[in-house]
Coordinates of C-alpha atoms and ligand atoms in Angstrom, one line a residue:
X73 CA 0.0 0.0 0.0
X74 CA 1.3 3.4 -0.8
X75 CA 2.4 5.7 2.1
X76 CA -0.1 8.4 1.3
X77 CA -2.9 5.7 1.8
X78 CA -1.4 4.3 5.0
X79 CA -3.6 3.6 8.0
X80 CA -2.3 6.7 9.9
X81 CA -3.9 8.9 7.2
X82 CA -7.3 7.1 7.4
X83 CA -8.1 8.9 10.7
X84 CA -8.8 12.3 9.0
X85 CA -11.1 11.0 6.3
X86 CA -12.8 8.1 8.0
X87 CA -14.0 9.0 11.6
X88 CA -14.9 5.4 12.3
X89 CA -11.2 4.6 12.2
X90 CA -10.9 6.4 15.6
X91 CA -13.6 4.2 17.2
X92 CA -13.4 1.8 20.1
X93 CA -14.5 -1.2 18.1
X94 CA -11.7 -1.3 15.5
X95 CA -10.0 -4.3 13.8
X96 CA -7.7 -6.1 13.7
X97 CA -6.6 -6.8 17.2
X98 CA -3.9 -8.9 18.9
X99 CA -5.7 -12.1 20.2
X100 CA -4.3 -12.5 23.8
X101 CA -5.3 -16.1 24.2
X102 CA -5.3 -16.0 28.0
X103 CA -7.9 -13.1 27.8
X104 CA -10.4 -15.1 25.8
X105 CA -13.4 -16.4 27.8
X106 CA -14.7 -19.9 26.9
X107 CA -18.0 -19.7 25.0
X108 CA -20.6 -22.2 24.2
X109 CA -22.6 -21.9 21.0
X110 CA -24.2 -24.1 18.3
X111 CA -21.7 -25.1 15.6
X112 CA -20.7 -22.7 12.9
X113 CA -22.2 -23.9 9.6
X114 CA -21.4 -22.9 6.1
X115 CA -23.1 -24.0 2.8
X116 CA -21.1 -22.7 -0.1
X117 CA -21.9 -22.8 -3.8
X118 CA -19.1 -24.4 -5.8
X119 CA -20.2 -24.3 -9.5
X120 CA -20.8 -20.6 -10.4
X121 CA -18.8 -17.9 -12.2
X122 CA -16.8 -15.6 -10.0
X123 CA -14.8 -12.4 -10.7
X124 CA -11.3 -11.9 -9.6
X125 CA -10.4 -8.3 -9.3
X126 CA -7.6 -5.9 -8.3
X127 CA -9.1 -2.9 -6.5
X128 CA -5.6 -1.5 -5.9
X129 CA -5.1 -2.8 -2.3
X130 CA -5.5 -6.6 -2.5
X131 CA -6.9 -9.4 -4.8
X132 CA -10.6 -10.0 -4.3
X133 CA -13.0 -12.7 -5.5
X134 CA -16.6 -11.5 -5.9
X135 CA -19.2 -14.1 -5.5
X136 CA -21.6 -12.3 -7.8
X137 CA -24.7 -12.8 -5.7
X138 CA -24.7 -16.7 -5.6
X139 CA -26.3 -18.4 -2.6
X140 CA -23.5 -19.2 -0.2
X141 CA -24.4 -19.0 3.4
X142 CA -22.9 -18.9 6.9
X143 CA -24.9 -19.3 10.1
X144 CA -24.6 -20.6 13.7
X145 CA -21.8 -20.0 16.1
X146 CA -22.0 -16.5 17.4
X147 CA -24.4 -15.3 14.7
X148 CA -27.6 -16.2 16.6
X149 CA -30.6 -16.9 14.3
X150 CA -29.3 -14.7 11.5
X151 CA -28.2 -16.0 8.1
X152 CA -25.3 -14.3 6.4
X153 CA -24.6 -14.5 2.7
X154 CA -21.1 -14.5 1.2
X155 CA -20.3 -11.3 -0.7
X156 CA -16.6 -11.6 -1.5
X157 CA -13.3 -12.9 -0.2
X158 CA -9.8 -11.4 -0.4
X159 CA -6.4 -11.6 1.2
X160 CA -3.9 -9.5 3.2
X161 CA -0.2 -10.2 3.1
X162 CA 3.3 -8.8 4.0
X163 CA 6.5 -7.7 2.2
X164 CA 8.3 -10.8 3.7
X165 CA 7.2 -14.2 5.0
X166 CA 6.3 -14.2 8.7
X167 CA 4.4 -10.9 8.5
X168 CA 1.2 -10.0 6.7
X169 CA -1.7 -11.2 8.8
X170 CA -4.0 -8.5 10.2
X171 CA -4.8 -10.3 13.5
X172 CA -1.9 -11.5 15.6
X173 CA -2.0 -14.2 18.2
X174 CA -0.2 -13.5 21.5
X175 CA 1.8 -11.0 19.5
X176 CA 2.7 -13.4 16.7
X177 CA 2.1 -12.4 13.1
X178 CA 1.4 -14.9 10.3
X179 CA 2.3 -14.6 6.6
X180 CA -1.1 -13.7 5.4
X181 CA -4.8 -13.7 6.3
X182 CA -7.8 -14.6 4.1
X183 CA -11.1 -12.8 4.8
X184 CA -14.4 -14.4 3.7
X185 CA -16.9 -11.6 4.0
X186 CA -20.7 -12.2 4.6
X187 CA -23.7 -10.0 5.3
X188 CA -26.8 -10.4 7.3
X189 CA -29.6 -11.2 4.9
X190 CA -32.1 -11.9 7.7
X191 CA -32.1 -8.2 8.8
X192 CA -30.9 -6.2 5.8
X193 CA -31.5 -5.9 2.1
X194 CA -28.1 -5.3 0.7
X195 CA -24.4 -5.6 1.5
X196 CA -24.2 -1.8 1.5
X197 CA -27.0 -1.5 4.0
X198 CA -25.6 -4.2 6.3
X199 CA -22.1 -2.8 6.2
X200 CA -23.4 0.2 8.3
X201 CA -25.0 -1.9 11.0
X202 CA -23.4 -3.3 14.2
X203 CA -24.6 -6.8 13.3
X204 CA -24.4 -6.4 9.6
X205 CA -21.3 -8.3 8.6
X206 CA -19.6 -11.5 9.6
X207 CA -16.0 -12.1 8.4
X208 CA -14.2 -15.5 8.6
X209 CA -10.5 -15.0 9.1
X210 CA -8.0 -17.7 8.1
X211 CA -4.4 -17.2 9.1
X212 CA -1.8 -18.2 6.5
X213 CA 1.6 -19.7 7.1
X214 CA 4.4 -19.9 4.5
X215 CA 5.5 -23.4 3.5
X216 CA 6.5 -25.6 0.5
X217 CA 3.1 -26.9 -0.3
X218 CA 1.0 -25.0 -2.9
X219 CA -2.6 -24.6 -1.7
X220 CA -4.6 -26.2 -4.5
X221 CA -7.9 -24.4 -4.1
X222 CA -6.3 -21.0 -3.6
X223 CA -4.2 -21.6 -6.7
X224 CA -7.3 -21.5 -8.9
X225 CA -7.4 -17.8 -8.0
X226 CA -3.6 -17.1 -7.7
X227 CA -2.8 -18.4 -11.2
X228 CA -5.0 -15.6 -12.5
X229 CA -3.1 -12.8 -10.7
X230 CA -0.8 -12.1 -13.7
X231 CA -3.9 -11.1 -15.6
X232 CA -5.1 -8.6 -12.9
X233 CA -1.7 -7.0 -12.3
X234 CA -3.0 -3.5 -12.1
X235 CA -5.7 -1.6 -10.2
X236 CA -9.0 -1.9 -12.0
X237 CA -8.1 -5.2 -13.7
X238 CA -10.7 -8.0 -13.6
X239 CA -11.0 -11.5 -14.9
X240 CA -13.7 -14.2 -14.8
X241 CA -13.1 -17.5 -13.0
X242 CA -15.3 -20.1 -14.6
X243 CA -13.8 -23.2 -12.9
X244 CA -15.6 -24.7 -9.9
X245 CA -14.1 -23.6 -6.7
X246 CA -15.1 -24.6 -3.1
X247 CA -14.6 -21.8 -0.6
X248 CA -15.0 -24.4 2.2
X249 CA -11.6 -25.8 1.1
X250 CA -10.0 -22.5 2.1
X251 CA -10.9 -23.2 5.7
X252 CA -8.8 -25.2 8.2
X253 CA -9.7 -28.7 9.2
X254 CA -10.4 -27.8 12.8
X255 CA -13.2 -25.3 13.3
X256 CA -12.1 -23.9 16.7
X257 CA -12.2 -20.1 16.6
X258 CA -12.0 -16.8 18.4
X259 CA -14.8 -14.3 18.0
X260 CA -15.2 -10.6 19.0
X261 CA -17.1 -7.5 17.7
X262 CA -15.0 -5.4 15.4
X263 CA -14.8 -3.4 12.2
X264 CA -13.8 -3.3 8.5
X265 CA -9.9 -3.2 8.5
X266 CA -9.9 -0.9 5.5
X267 CA -11.7 2.4 5.0
X268 CA -14.4 3.3 5.9
X269 CA -13.5 1.1 8.9
X270 CA -17.2 0.8 9.8
X271 CA -17.9 -1.0 13.1
X272 CA -20.1 -3.6 11.6
X273 CA -18.2 -6.9 11.8
X274 CA -18.6 -10.0 13.9
X275 CA -15.1 -11.4 13.5
X276 CA -14.6 -15.2 13.5
X277 CA -10.9 -16.1 13.4
X278 CA -10.0 -19.7 13.0
X279 CA -7.3 -20.9 15.5
X280 CA -5.7 -23.3 13.1
X281 CA -3.7 -21.6 10.3
X282 CA -3.6 -22.9 6.7
X283 CA -0.4 -23.4 4.8
X284 CA 0.3 -21.7 1.4
X285 CA 3.5 -21.9 -0.5
X286 CA 6.2 -19.2 -0.4
X287 CA 5.8 -18.9 -4.2
X288 CA 2.0 -18.2 -3.8
X289 CA 2.8 -15.4 -1.3
X290 CA 5.4 -14.1 -3.8
X291 CA 2.8 -14.0 -6.5
X292 CA 0.6 -11.7 -4.4
X293 CA 3.4 -9.2 -4.0
X294 CA 3.6 -9.0 -7.8
X295 CA 0.3 -7.1 -7.9
X296 CA 0.5 -3.4 -8.5
X297 CA -1.4 -0.7 -6.5
X298 CA -1.8 1.6 -9.5
X299 CA -3.4 1.5 -12.9
X300 CA -1.6 0.3 -16.0
X301 CA -0.1 3.5 -17.4
X302 CA 2.3 4.5 -20.1
X303 CA 5.8 5.0 -18.9
X304 CA 6.4 4.3 -15.3
X305 CA 5.3 1.0 -13.9
X306 CA 2.9 1.3 -10.9
X307 CA 4.1 0.6 -7.4
X308 CA 4.2 -3.0 -6.2
X309 CA 1.6 -4.1 -3.6
X310 CA 4.2 -5.4 -1.2
X311 CA 2.0 -5.4 1.9
X312 CA -1.6 -4.5 2.8
X313 CA -2.3 -5.3 6.4
X314 CA -3.5 -2.8 9.0
X315 CA -1.6 -2.8 12.3
X316 CA -3.5 -4.1 15.4
X317 CA -5.7 -1.8 17.5
X318 CA -6.6 -2.1 21.2
X319 CA -9.3 -4.7 22.1
X320 CA -10.3 -2.4 25.0
X321 CA -13.2 -3.7 27.0
X322 CA -14.6 -5.8 24.2
X323 CA -15.4 -9.5 24.9
X324 CA -13.1 -12.0 23.2
X325 CA -14.6 -15.4 23.2
X326 CA -13.1 -18.8 22.5
X327 CA -15.0 -21.7 20.9
X328 CA -13.7 -25.2 20.6
X329 CA -10.2 -26.3 21.2
Ligands
BO1_139 S1 -12.2 -6.6 5.8 O1 -12.6 -8.0 5.7 O2 -12.4 -6.0 7.1 N1 -10.7 -6.4 5.4 C1 -13.2 -5.7 4.7 C2 -12.9 -4.4 4.4 C3 -13.7 -3.7 3.5 C4 -14.8 -4.4 2.9 C5 -15.0 -5.7 3.2 C6 -14.3 -6.4 4.1 N2 -15.6 -3.8 2.0 C7 -15.8 -2.4 1.9 C8 -15.6 -2.0 0.5 C9 -15.9 -0.5 0.4 C10 -17.2 -0.1 1.0 C11 -17.4 -0.7 2.3 C12 -18.8 -0.5 2.9 O3 -17.1 -2.1 2.3 O4 -14.3 -2.2 0.1 O5 -15.8 -0.1 -0.9 O6 -17.4 1.3 1.0 O7 -19.8 -1.0 2.1
ZN140 ZN1 -9.7 -8.1 4.8

């Protein structure tokens, strides 16, 4: 991310970014209280066309309105529909996650973004409500093994190198394969981690990280934050994670082990 767009500059333009319910946070595991809830349940559509886009600050997969649902866990009786998923990463392996666990950073973090269709009529409407969004966070570690499902998206990154670029992914893809085997998670009330930093997110962060290859992380850093332009090549998107903010007096709950 370019310096002029860095998190410190968000505070002026986006008042929410100064709030007391901001994300990400450091998960202090000893501070989490054990919770009891029905299991978290997802039912994701596999066979539909998706778009893979470069908005200038990450890569993002748009689900294009297909019926993919998340419910249960801390979400009460509300049903949340998947809108999009995207990734955060760092300039080097070992940093790049937005959430940290007992001070430890991971090499990246996937976000599967869902909105409350029980109470709201659109993503935009839900994004402004305290119970509007639910984001599943998956911590990524760097290893030797290519993540096969993620690779269906990552092999398209050379075609969306610049801001504004977009391609169609027609192959079947199962978002459930992006999640870890163990479903234990932490949950707390938070915000969007990018502007407008609205405090509308129930965060659900899986405890078990998922491995991607060093090559796959390197491919993400090849993306550019600017538009394709004559002459100078746009700046590389080397990292795009927001630093952690205080948890304050919010409740952090721990489900499963
Ligand atoms: S994240 O999962 O917290 N990193 C996250 C951050 C932003 C969005 C979704 C998830 N979406 C944003 C759009 C903005 C829009 C805003 C409110 O939602 O990127 O363009 O203004 O609708
Ligand atoms: Zn995100």
